[in-house]
Short mmCIF file of C-alpha atoms in Angstrom, two decimals:
data_model
loop_
_atom_site.label_atom_id
_atom_site.label_comp_id
_atom_site.label_asym_id
_atom_site.label_seq_id
_atom_site.Cartn_x
_atom_site.Cartn_y
_atom_site.Cartn_z
CA MET A 1 101.40 93.95 115.50
CA GLN A 2 103.26 90.99 117.00
CA THR A 3 106.98 91.35 116.97
CA LYS A 4 107.95 87.67 116.79
CA LEU A 5 108.58 86.41 113.29
CA HIS A 6 109.11 82.87 112.12
CA PRO A 7 112.75 82.42 110.92
CA ALA A 8 111.49 80.89 107.66
CA LEU A 9 109.52 84.07 106.99
CA ILE A 10 112.62 86.21 107.49
CA ALA A 11 114.61 83.89 105.21
CA ILE A 12 112.03 84.10 102.41
CA ALA A 13 111.79 87.87 102.73
CA SER A 14 115.58 88.26 102.66
CA LEU A 15 115.68 86.16 99.50
CA ILE A 16 113.00 88.36 97.91
CA PHE A 17 115.00 91.51 98.67
CA LEU A 18 118.18 89.88 97.40
CA ILE A 19 116.48 89.00 94.11
CA LEU A 20 115.14 92.56 93.85
CA ILE A 21 118.64 94.02 93.98
CA ALA A 22 120.73 91.30 92.26
CA PRO A 23 119.66 91.95 88.64
CA LEU A 24 120.80 95.54 88.98
CA PHE A 25 124.29 94.35 89.94
CA ILE A 26 124.24 92.03 86.96
CA ILE A 27 123.77 95.08 84.72
CA LEU A 28 126.71 96.76 86.43
CA GLY A 29 128.86 93.67 85.79
CA ALA A 30 127.81 93.45 82.16
CA ALA A 31 128.59 97.14 81.64
CA VAL A 32 132.27 96.75 82.54
CA SER A 33 132.86 93.41 80.79
CA ASP A 34 135.64 93.52 78.19
CA THR A 35 133.62 91.55 75.64
CA PRO A 36 131.73 92.79 72.57
CA PHE A 37 128.61 90.91 73.66
CA LEU A 38 126.56 91.08 76.84
CA THR A 39 127.71 88.61 79.43
CA PHE A 40 127.79 87.92 83.13
CA PRO A 41 129.96 87.35 85.13
CA PRO A 42 132.12 90.06 83.49
CA GLN A 43 135.28 89.00 81.66
CA GLY A 44 138.03 91.55 82.18
CA PHE A 45 137.34 95.13 83.05
CA THR A 46 136.85 98.13 80.79
CA LEU A 47 135.11 101.48 80.82
CA LYS A 48 135.06 101.71 77.02
CA TRP A 49 131.31 101.02 76.87
CA PHE A 50 130.72 104.14 78.91
CA SER A 51 132.78 106.29 76.56
CA ASN A 52 131.01 104.53 73.69
CA ILE A 53 127.69 106.05 74.82
CA PHE A 54 129.01 109.53 74.21
CA GLN A 55 130.25 108.55 70.74
CA ILE A 56 126.73 107.65 69.68
CA GLU A 57 124.89 110.81 68.74
CA ALA A 58 121.42 109.26 69.11
CA PHE A 59 122.05 108.68 72.83
CA ARG A 60 123.19 112.26 73.34
CA THR A 61 120.25 113.88 71.57
CA THR A 62 117.61 111.60 73.10
CA ALA A 63 119.07 112.07 76.59
CA ILE A 64 118.76 115.84 76.14
CA THR A 65 115.19 115.49 74.84
CA SER A 66 114.29 113.23 77.78
CA LEU A 67 115.67 115.72 80.30
CA GLN A 68 113.95 118.66 78.59
CA ILE A 69 110.61 116.88 78.41
CA ALA A 70 110.86 115.67 82.03
CA PHE A 71 111.70 119.16 83.35
CA LEU A 72 109.23 121.05 81.16
CA GLY A 73 106.43 118.50 81.58
CA THR A 74 106.87 118.41 85.36
CA PHE A 75 107.03 122.22 85.51
CA LEU A 76 103.85 122.59 83.43
CA ALA A 77 102.05 119.94 85.47
CA LEU A 78 102.96 121.73 88.70
CA LEU A 79 102.08 125.13 87.23
CA ILE A 80 98.51 124.09 86.45
CA GLY A 81 98.24 121.23 88.95
CA ILE A 82 99.02 123.22 92.12
CA PRO A 83 96.24 125.81 91.50
CA ALA A 84 93.85 122.94 90.72
CA ALA A 85 94.83 121.11 93.92
CA TYR A 86 94.42 124.39 95.82
CA ALA A 87 90.97 125.05 94.35
CA LEU A 88 89.83 121.47 95.05
CA ASN A 89 90.80 121.80 98.71
CA ARG A 90 89.98 125.45 99.37
CA PHE A 91 86.69 125.69 97.49
CA LYS A 92 85.45 122.14 98.07
CA ILE A 93 81.82 123.25 98.36
CA ARG A 94 81.83 125.55 95.36
CA LEU A 95 83.21 123.00 92.90
CA PRO A 96 81.32 119.93 91.70
CA SER A 97 82.41 116.66 93.29
CA TRP A 98 83.20 115.00 89.93
CA LEU A 99 85.97 117.51 89.26
CA SER A 100 88.52 115.72 91.43
CA ASN A 101 87.82 112.52 89.48
CA VAL A 102 88.94 114.25 86.28
CA PHE A 103 92.50 114.14 87.60
CA VAL A 104 92.30 110.40 88.20
CA LEU A 105 91.71 109.80 84.49
CA PRO A 106 95.39 110.04 83.46
CA ILE A 107 96.07 107.13 85.86
CA LEU A 108 92.99 105.17 84.83
CA VAL A 109 93.50 105.31 81.06
CA PRO A 110 96.29 102.89 80.04
CA GLU A 111 99.40 104.87 79.04
CA ILE A 112 99.79 103.04 75.76
CA VAL A 113 96.19 103.89 74.83
CA LEU A 114 96.78 107.56 75.66
CA GLY A 115 99.97 107.55 73.57
CA PHE A 116 98.24 105.97 70.59
CA SER A 117 95.22 108.28 70.86
CA LEU A 118 97.43 111.39 71.11
CA MET A 119 99.35 110.35 68.02
CA LYS A 120 96.21 109.53 66.05
CA ASN A 121 94.08 112.51 67.03
CA ILE A 122 96.52 115.24 68.03
CA THR A 123 99.82 114.77 66.13
CA ILE A 124 98.08 113.62 62.96
CA GLY A 125 94.52 114.86 63.49
CA LEU A 126 95.32 118.38 64.70
CA GLN A 127 98.70 118.53 62.91
CA LEU A 128 100.54 119.47 66.10
CA PRO A 129 104.36 119.09 66.06
CA VAL A 130 105.69 115.81 67.45
CA TYR A 131 107.65 117.54 70.20
CA THR A 132 104.57 119.46 71.42
CA THR A 133 102.43 116.33 71.59
CA LEU A 134 105.22 114.47 73.39
CA LEU A 135 105.42 117.28 75.95
CA LEU A 136 101.63 117.36 76.39
CA GLY A 137 101.56 113.58 76.80
CA HIS A 138 104.18 113.73 79.54
CA THR A 139 102.44 116.68 81.24
CA LEU A 140 99.23 114.60 81.38
CA LEU A 141 101.17 111.57 82.59
CA VAL A 142 102.57 113.44 85.61
CA LEU A 143 99.62 115.78 86.30
CA PRO A 144 98.06 113.33 88.82
CA TYR A 145 101.21 113.61 90.97
CA ALA A 146 100.90 117.40 91.06
CA VAL A 147 97.20 117.36 91.91
CA ARG A 148 97.16 114.43 94.33
CA VAL A 149 100.49 114.72 96.16
CA VAL A 150 100.21 118.50 96.55
CA GLY A 151 96.51 118.01 97.36
CA ALA A 152 97.45 115.68 100.21
CA SER A 153 99.65 118.42 101.72
CA LEU A 154 96.89 121.00 101.29
CA ALA A 155 94.39 118.70 103.00
CA SER A 156 96.33 119.07 106.24
CA PHE A 157 96.92 122.82 105.78
CA ASP A 158 94.96 125.13 108.08
CA PHE A 159 93.34 127.68 105.75
CA SER A 160 92.55 130.03 108.65
CA ILE A 161 96.23 131.09 108.56
CA GLU A 162 95.68 132.18 104.98
CA GLU A 163 92.50 134.07 105.92
CA ALA A 164 94.41 135.82 108.68
CA ALA A 165 97.02 137.05 106.20
CA ILE A 166 94.36 138.24 103.74
CA SER A 167 92.33 140.00 106.44
CA LEU A 168 95.52 141.82 107.43
CA GLY A 169 95.69 143.20 103.90
CA CYS A 170 98.05 140.81 102.12
CA PRO A 171 97.07 140.40 98.44
CA PRO A 172 95.89 136.85 97.49
CA LEU A 173 98.83 135.94 95.23
CA LYS A 174 101.38 137.16 97.77
CA THR A 175 99.51 135.27 100.49
CA PHE A 176 99.72 132.09 98.44
CA LEU A 177 103.43 132.52 97.72
CA THR A 178 104.51 133.56 101.21
CA VAL A 179 102.02 131.75 103.46
CA VAL A 180 100.55 128.70 101.68
CA LEU A 181 103.44 127.58 99.45
CA PRO A 182 106.08 127.30 102.22
CA ASN A 183 103.65 125.14 104.19
CA ILE A 184 103.13 122.67 101.34
CA SER A 185 106.71 122.69 100.03
CA ALA A 186 107.32 119.04 101.04
CA GLY A 187 104.36 118.00 98.91
CA VAL A 188 105.62 120.06 95.98
CA VAL A 189 109.11 118.50 96.24
CA ALA A 190 107.60 114.99 96.43
CA ALA A 191 105.36 115.68 93.44
CA PHE A 192 108.31 117.05 91.46
CA ILE A 193 110.53 114.04 92.17
CA LEU A 194 107.87 111.43 91.44
CA ALA A 195 106.79 113.24 88.28
CA PHE A 196 110.32 113.73 87.00
CA ILE A 197 111.36 110.12 87.50
CA THR A 198 108.10 108.86 85.95
CA SER A 199 108.59 111.03 82.89
CA ILE A 200 112.24 110.18 82.33
CA ASN A 201 111.56 106.43 82.52
CA ASP A 202 108.38 106.42 80.48
CA VAL A 203 108.07 104.09 77.49
CA SER A 204 104.39 103.55 76.76
CA ILE A 205 103.38 107.20 76.17
CA SER A 206 106.53 108.12 74.28
CA LEU A 207 106.27 105.02 72.08
CA PHE A 208 103.79 106.68 69.75
CA LEU A 209 104.84 110.29 70.31
CA THR A 210 108.37 110.06 68.99
CA GLY A 211 109.12 110.63 65.35
CA PRO A 212 111.99 111.48 63.05
CA GLY A 213 114.36 113.73 64.99
CA VAL A 214 112.40 113.59 68.24
CA SER A 215 112.88 110.58 70.51
CA THR A 216 113.42 109.86 74.17
CA LEU A 217 116.20 107.89 75.83
CA PRO A 218 114.16 104.78 76.81
CA ILE A 219 112.79 104.54 73.27
CA GLN A 220 116.31 104.93 71.86
CA ILE A 221 117.55 102.18 74.22
CA LEU A 222 114.83 99.84 72.96
CA ALA A 223 115.71 100.67 69.34
CA HIS A 224 119.44 100.18 69.96
CA MET A 225 118.81 96.84 71.65
CA GLU A 226 117.02 95.51 68.59
CA GLN A 227 120.00 96.30 66.35
CA PHE A 228 123.07 95.77 68.52
CA PHE A 229 123.11 93.63 71.60
CA ASP A 230 126.29 95.06 73.13
CA PRO A 231 127.34 96.29 76.60
CA THR A 232 126.65 99.91 75.60
CA ILE A 233 123.05 99.33 76.69
CA ALA A 234 124.27 98.05 80.05
CA SER A 235 126.38 101.16 80.57
CA VAL A 236 123.47 103.47 79.67
CA SER A 237 121.41 101.51 82.19
CA VAL A 238 124.11 102.04 84.81
CA LEU A 239 123.95 105.81 84.21
CA LEU A 240 120.16 105.72 84.59
CA MET A 241 120.59 103.80 87.85
CA LEU A 242 123.01 106.48 89.05
CA LEU A 243 120.26 109.01 88.34
CA THR A 244 117.95 106.90 90.53
CA VAL A 245 120.56 106.90 93.30
CA GLY A 246 120.73 110.70 93.04
CA VAL A 247 116.95 110.99 93.23
CA MET A 248 116.84 108.69 96.26
CA ALA A 249 119.49 110.79 97.97
CA ILE A 250 117.37 113.90 97.40
CA VAL A 251 114.27 112.12 98.72
CA GLU A 252 116.13 110.91 101.78
CA ALA A 253 117.54 114.38 102.47
CA THR A 254 114.26 116.25 102.02
CA LEU A 255 111.40 113.95 102.96
CA GLY A 256 112.86 110.71 104.25
CA LEU A 257 112.33 107.53 102.23
CA THR A 258 109.52 106.32 104.46
CA PHE A 259 107.20 108.89 102.86
CA LEU A 260 106.97 106.48 99.91
CA THR A 261 105.19 103.89 102.04
CA LYS A 262 102.46 106.32 103.04
CA MET B 1 81.93 137.99 90.37
CA VAL B 2 85.67 137.34 90.28
CA LYS B 3 85.32 135.69 93.66
CA ARG B 4 82.62 133.30 92.44
CA LEU B 5 84.68 132.39 89.39
CA SER B 6 88.04 132.06 91.10
CA PRO B 7 87.75 128.32 91.90
CA TRP B 8 87.12 127.68 88.23
CA LEU B 9 89.91 130.00 87.11
CA LEU B 10 92.32 128.03 89.31
CA ALA B 11 91.13 124.54 88.40
CA GLY B 12 90.36 125.47 84.80
CA PRO B 13 93.73 125.09 83.04
CA ALA B 14 94.35 121.59 84.41
CA THR B 15 90.76 120.56 83.69
CA LEU B 16 91.00 121.86 80.13
CA LEU B 17 94.27 120.01 79.56
CA VAL B 18 92.65 116.71 80.57
CA LEU B 19 89.54 117.51 78.55
CA ILE B 20 91.31 118.50 75.33
CA PHE B 21 94.30 116.18 75.39
CA LEU B 22 92.91 113.12 77.16
CA ILE B 23 89.14 112.88 77.02
CA PHE B 24 88.88 114.14 73.42
CA PRO B 25 91.62 111.96 71.82
CA VAL B 26 90.88 108.81 73.84
CA GLY B 27 87.13 109.35 73.39
CA SER B 28 87.44 109.68 69.63
CA THR B 29 89.70 106.60 69.48
CA LEU B 30 87.03 104.62 71.33
CA PHE B 31 84.22 106.18 69.28
CA ALA B 32 85.93 105.13 66.04
CA THR B 33 85.63 101.46 67.04
CA LEU B 34 81.84 101.50 67.27
CA THR B 35 81.32 101.19 63.55
CA ASP B 36 83.20 100.75 60.28
CA ALA B 37 82.34 100.06 56.59
CA LYS B 38 80.92 96.66 57.58
CA GLY B 39 78.49 98.10 60.13
CA TRP B 40 77.89 98.53 63.85
CA LEU B 41 80.44 96.93 66.17
CA ALA B 42 82.05 95.21 63.17
CA PRO B 43 85.57 95.93 64.53
CA TYR B 44 84.71 93.93 67.66
CA MET B 45 83.32 91.06 65.63
CA ALA B 46 86.55 91.07 63.64
CA PHE B 47 88.49 90.98 66.90
CA PHE B 48 86.57 88.18 68.55
CA ASN B 49 86.24 86.15 65.33
CA SER B 50 89.98 85.98 64.90
CA SER B 51 91.53 83.15 66.86
CA LEU B 52 94.90 84.93 66.86
CA ARG B 53 93.41 88.00 68.53
CA ARG B 54 91.44 85.94 71.02
CA THR B 55 94.67 84.11 71.87
CA VAL B 56 96.44 87.43 72.49
CA LEU B 57 93.65 88.59 74.81
CA MET B 58 93.52 85.30 76.71
CA ARG B 59 97.32 85.18 76.99
CA THR B 60 97.36 88.73 78.35
CA ILE B 61 94.71 87.89 80.95
CA GLU B 62 96.52 84.68 81.90
CA ILE B 63 99.95 86.31 82.26
CA SER B 64 98.48 89.24 84.20
CA LEU B 65 96.57 86.95 86.59
CA ILE B 66 99.58 84.73 87.29
CA THR B 67 101.77 87.82 87.77
CA THR B 68 99.22 89.30 90.17
CA VAL B 69 98.92 86.16 92.29
CA ILE B 70 102.70 85.66 92.60
CA SER B 71 103.30 89.39 93.29
CA VAL B 72 100.60 89.47 95.99
CA VAL B 73 102.05 86.43 97.79
CA LEU B 74 105.70 87.54 97.59
CA GLY B 75 104.83 91.17 98.28
CA PHE B 76 102.76 90.23 101.32
CA ILE B 77 105.52 88.10 102.85
CA ALA B 78 108.14 90.80 102.26
CA ALA B 79 105.89 93.63 103.50
CA TYR B 80 104.94 91.61 106.59
CA VAL B 81 108.60 91.22 107.50
CA VAL B 82 109.28 94.92 106.72
CA ALA B 83 106.46 95.96 109.05
CA HIS B 84 108.05 93.96 111.90
CA MET B 85 111.66 95.02 111.43
CA PRO B 86 113.41 97.45 113.76
CA GLY B 87 114.22 100.91 112.36
CA ARG B 88 117.56 100.39 110.62
CA LEU B 89 116.81 97.06 108.95
CA LYS B 90 113.45 98.43 107.90
CA SER B 91 115.04 101.36 106.06
CA ILE B 92 117.46 99.03 104.27
CA MET B 93 114.55 96.88 103.13
CA ILE B 94 112.58 99.91 102.00
CA ILE B 95 115.58 101.16 100.02
CA ALA B 96 115.86 97.72 98.41
CA ALA B 97 112.24 98.04 97.30
CA VAL B 98 112.31 101.71 96.27
CA PHE B 99 115.49 101.50 94.21
CA PRO B 100 114.12 99.08 91.60
CA LEU B 101 110.81 100.96 91.61
CA LEU B 102 112.51 104.21 90.66
CA THR B 103 114.65 102.46 88.05
CA GLY B 104 112.81 102.41 84.75
CA VAL B 105 110.93 99.52 83.20
CA VAL B 106 113.39 99.29 80.30
CA VAL B 107 116.41 98.91 82.59
CA ARG B 108 114.69 96.35 84.79
CA SER B 109 113.42 94.28 81.88
CA PHE B 110 116.87 94.49 80.31
CA ALA B 111 118.35 92.93 83.47
CA TRP B 112 116.19 89.88 82.85
CA LEU B 113 117.34 89.78 79.25
CA ILE B 114 120.95 89.38 80.48
CA LEU B 115 119.87 86.95 83.19
CA LEU B 116 117.94 84.62 80.88
CA GLY B 117 120.02 85.02 77.70
CA LYS B 118 122.11 82.33 75.99
CA ASN B 119 125.29 83.61 77.65
CA GLY B 120 123.29 84.69 80.66
CA ILE B 121 124.00 84.05 84.29
CA LEU B 122 121.36 81.32 84.61
CA ASN B 123 122.72 79.36 81.64
CA SER B 124 126.32 79.74 82.85
CA ALA B 125 125.34 78.53 86.30
CA LEU B 126 123.45 75.53 84.95
CA LEU B 127 126.36 74.69 82.61
CA SER B 128 129.03 74.86 85.28
CA LEU B 129 126.91 72.72 87.59
CA GLY B 130 126.71 70.16 84.78
CA LEU B 131 122.92 70.21 84.84
CA ILE B 132 122.71 71.00 81.13
CA ALA B 133 125.03 70.17 78.24
CA GLU B 134 124.54 73.36 76.22
CA PRO B 135 122.84 76.69 76.87
CA PHE B 136 119.14 76.67 76.14
CA SER B 137 116.93 79.59 75.28
CA MET B 138 114.73 80.78 78.12
CA LEU B 139 113.78 84.00 76.39
CA TYR B 140 110.54 84.50 74.47
CA THR B 141 108.61 82.18 76.76
CA LYS B 142 105.61 82.85 78.97
CA GLY B 143 107.77 82.10 82.01
CA ALA B 144 110.31 84.78 81.06
CA VAL B 145 107.57 87.41 80.70
CA ILE B 146 105.97 86.42 84.02
CA ALA B 147 109.33 86.39 85.86
CA ALA B 148 110.24 89.88 84.63
CA MET B 149 106.74 91.15 85.28
CA VAL B 150 106.73 89.83 88.88
CA TYR B 151 110.12 91.46 89.35
CA LEU B 152 108.60 94.71 88.12
CA PHE B 153 105.59 94.68 90.42
CA VAL B 154 106.76 93.12 93.71
CA PRO B 155 108.32 96.42 94.93
CA LEU B 156 105.03 98.22 94.29
CA MET B 157 103.19 95.54 96.26
CA ILE B 158 105.70 95.75 99.13
CA LEU B 159 105.37 99.53 99.44
CA THR B 160 101.57 99.42 99.18
CA LEU B 161 101.29 96.73 101.85
CA ALA B 162 104.07 97.85 104.22
CA GLY B 163 102.09 100.98 105.14
CA VAL B 164 98.84 99.02 105.49
CA LEU B 165 100.41 96.30 107.68
CA GLU B 166 102.16 98.86 109.85
CA GLY B 167 98.86 100.62 110.34
CA ILE B 168 97.22 97.56 111.88
CA PRO B 169 96.84 98.47 115.56
CA ARG B 170 99.15 96.41 117.75
CA ASP B 171 96.57 96.02 120.52
CA VAL B 172 94.05 94.36 118.16
CA VAL B 173 96.60 91.67 117.32
CA GLU B 174 97.66 91.34 120.95
CA ALA B 175 94.05 91.08 122.07
CA ALA B 176 93.45 88.22 119.66
CA SER B 177 96.48 86.24 120.80
CA SER B 178 95.86 86.91 124.48
CA LEU B 179 92.38 85.51 123.99
CA GLY B 180 94.04 82.29 122.84
CA ALA B 181 94.14 82.58 119.05
CA LYS B 182 96.96 80.58 117.47
CA PRO B 183 99.34 82.55 115.20
CA PHE B 184 97.68 81.19 112.04
CA ALA B 185 94.22 82.08 113.33
CA VAL B 186 95.42 85.58 114.17
CA PHE B 187 96.74 85.88 110.64
CA ARG B 188 93.60 84.54 108.98
CA GLN B 189 90.98 86.22 111.15
CA VAL B 190 92.63 89.49 112.16
CA ILE B 191 95.58 90.51 109.97
CA LEU B 192 94.28 89.31 106.59
CA PRO B 193 90.85 90.99 106.83
CA LEU B 194 92.44 94.24 107.98
CA ALA B 195 95.00 94.10 105.16
CA MET B 196 92.41 93.10 102.55
CA PRO B 197 91.57 96.59 101.21
CA GLY B 198 95.30 97.31 100.68
CA LEU B 199 95.78 93.88 99.17
CA ILE B 200 92.97 94.46 96.68
CA ILE B 201 94.29 97.87 95.68
CA GLY B 202 97.80 96.46 95.21
CA ALA B 203 96.43 93.57 93.16
CA VAL B 204 94.50 95.99 90.93
CA LEU B 205 97.66 98.03 90.33
CA VAL B 206 99.60 94.89 89.39
CA PHE B 207 96.87 93.44 87.18
CA THR B 208 96.16 96.62 85.23
CA GLY B 209 99.90 97.35 85.01
CA SER B 210 100.62 93.91 83.51
CA PHE B 211 97.53 93.97 81.32
CA THR B 212 98.59 97.21 79.62
CA SER B 213 102.39 96.77 79.66
CA TYR B 214 104.53 97.14 76.57
CA ALA B 215 108.28 97.09 77.19
CA THR B 216 108.50 93.84 79.18
CA PRO B 217 106.46 91.62 76.82
CA GLN B 218 108.25 93.25 73.87
CA LEU B 219 111.73 92.48 75.25
CA LEU B 220 111.15 89.11 76.92
CA GLY B 221 108.19 87.74 75.01
CA GLY B 222 108.84 88.96 71.48
CA GLU B 223 106.49 87.98 68.67
CA ARG B 224 105.82 84.60 70.21
CA GLN B 225 104.32 85.90 73.46
CA MET B 226 102.48 88.90 72.08
CA MET B 227 100.31 90.66 74.64
CA MET B 228 97.65 93.37 74.21
CA GLY B 229 100.18 96.23 74.49
CA THR B 230 102.64 94.80 71.98
CA PHE B 231 99.72 93.81 69.74
CA LEU B 232 98.36 97.37 69.81
CA TYR B 233 101.76 98.70 68.74
CA GLN B 234 102.12 96.10 66.01
CA ARG B 235 98.63 96.85 64.61
CA ALA B 236 99.21 100.61 64.64
CA MET B 237 102.82 100.96 63.53
CA VAL B 238 103.64 97.81 61.54
CA THR B 239 100.42 96.92 59.71
CA PHE B 240 98.85 100.42 59.95
CA ASP B 241 95.51 98.86 60.85
CA TRP B 242 94.25 101.76 62.93
CA THR B 243 90.75 100.42 63.40
CA GLY B 244 92.24 97.18 64.69
CA ALA B 245 94.61 99.09 66.97
CA SER B 246 91.75 101.26 68.25
CA THR B 247 89.71 98.14 69.03
CA VAL B 248 92.60 96.73 71.07
CA ALA B 249 92.87 100.11 72.83
CA ALA B 250 89.14 100.15 73.58
CA ILE B 251 89.23 96.64 75.05
CA MET B 252 92.19 97.67 77.24
CA VAL B 253 90.32 100.75 78.50
CA VAL B 254 87.12 98.83 79.24
CA VAL B 255 88.91 96.00 81.07
CA THR B 256 91.09 98.42 83.08
CA ILE B 257 88.27 100.71 84.16
CA ALA B 258 85.92 97.80 84.93
CA ILE B 259 88.53 96.13 87.15
CA VAL B 260 89.43 99.36 88.94
CA VAL B 261 85.80 100.34 89.62
CA LEU B 262 84.70 96.84 90.71
CA MET B 263 87.68 96.19 92.93
CA THR B 264 87.79 99.60 94.64
CA ARG B 265 84.09 99.12 95.49
CA LEU B 266 84.92 95.68 96.87
CA ALA B 267 87.88 97.06 98.83
CA ARG B 268 85.68 99.77 100.34
CA ARG B 269 83.02 97.27 101.33
CA MET B 270 85.55 94.87 102.85
CA ASN B 271 87.17 97.50 105.04
CA PRO B 272 86.23 96.35 108.54
CA MET B 273 87.49 99.60 110.08
CA ALA B 274 85.10 101.72 108.00
CA ALA B 275 81.95 100.13 109.45
#
């Protein structure tokens, strides 16, 4: 591409990036403001809203549920998604071509529709516990990452290496664990990170799959916001942003951030 | 025998999960809308005969379209600049796009709640500049929903397009300009057609994302700017009208899948590199 850019173009783009980041600083300001209501610019400085989060039991329990669901859901999705991605790449000819489209469905069906349908037909229809349906919903939500991101790594894997190991007498499972898996580890890490962050931030699926005693952090934030409009919400948001920073640091260290533009 | 079955044994668990916990529940939700006590397709007649529900659908389409157009334009400009930046500046810009993207919808919509609120930064700025006498409410308007929605989707557009624009071969662009094409002609006749498939896919992501969103219209639009997502929730959990909620869900599924299928076909056909 040409390398010369019109100055006006650079100015507009800089403004766009500034506006993308600015609101997040506004939250940071609101979180440390020494006022009982949300405001910006901050008046005074206090960390009491951060300690306030830990006083509220609902935030503690929902944060734990969110972490559990995100870890378990991602783990389950990888556990069944990696073999599926492997089969789709390794046995392309022996599996019907529509099978790979099955794993596009969780992206294609609107999340809020999936959440509502799971509540209506699984929680109530099949009488499954709320927690189980919530976990299944999140596993479905992140399954496409496991199948597609890991699948992309497998697409560039040379299966003749695997055949060499098997022909030398290595059992199939050991071959997978010691030969295939190390070669696709970047894809597995990417899938894990994307799935985890998607699950922990999800609203639309969880909306219908939370009930008395079982709720997730984003749903609890929404509920808290409707009752109290105080800086506690801003400080919870700051903690969630810190989680994002942590995730980005992991991405940068393992894969490099540019992998997200591919 | 085991060898012939092994592909299915490997792909089976994931396939079953989608079958049992996605196709079955969503399918039966959609199936339930085909008929009720009043007869075939009565739930749809009820939907389209109610002016309130038609308004919600039209509002959702309108907001999603406006959001898509603005996000495509802003995303294209930003991605174009990203694609031309030298290494270090490029990574800073990519971080600035990825960070909001990885920060949840609730947090990002909440930022706009503070920004547009009565004591918000926009009101304070306007007050101190003497442009307004007292703070006015910007929340619960169409503009607030669109602003927050654009904010939500521009990073996605940037990341989708940055890769596409970077992938445009430099020599094609250079060839066009060395043959005498003016910068605007190069843009219109070379860059735009080559970026079109990516542009269409990005636009589909933004449109379907806005069309089915919940948190943003709930927080910034409230009751006054109800969209399909918030309407579905209200039908299901406030009025317990499950047939009504299922009808809203079915319309969302049909619109989403129709748009995705049509536009991906179009994107494939418009790809000049594929021919």
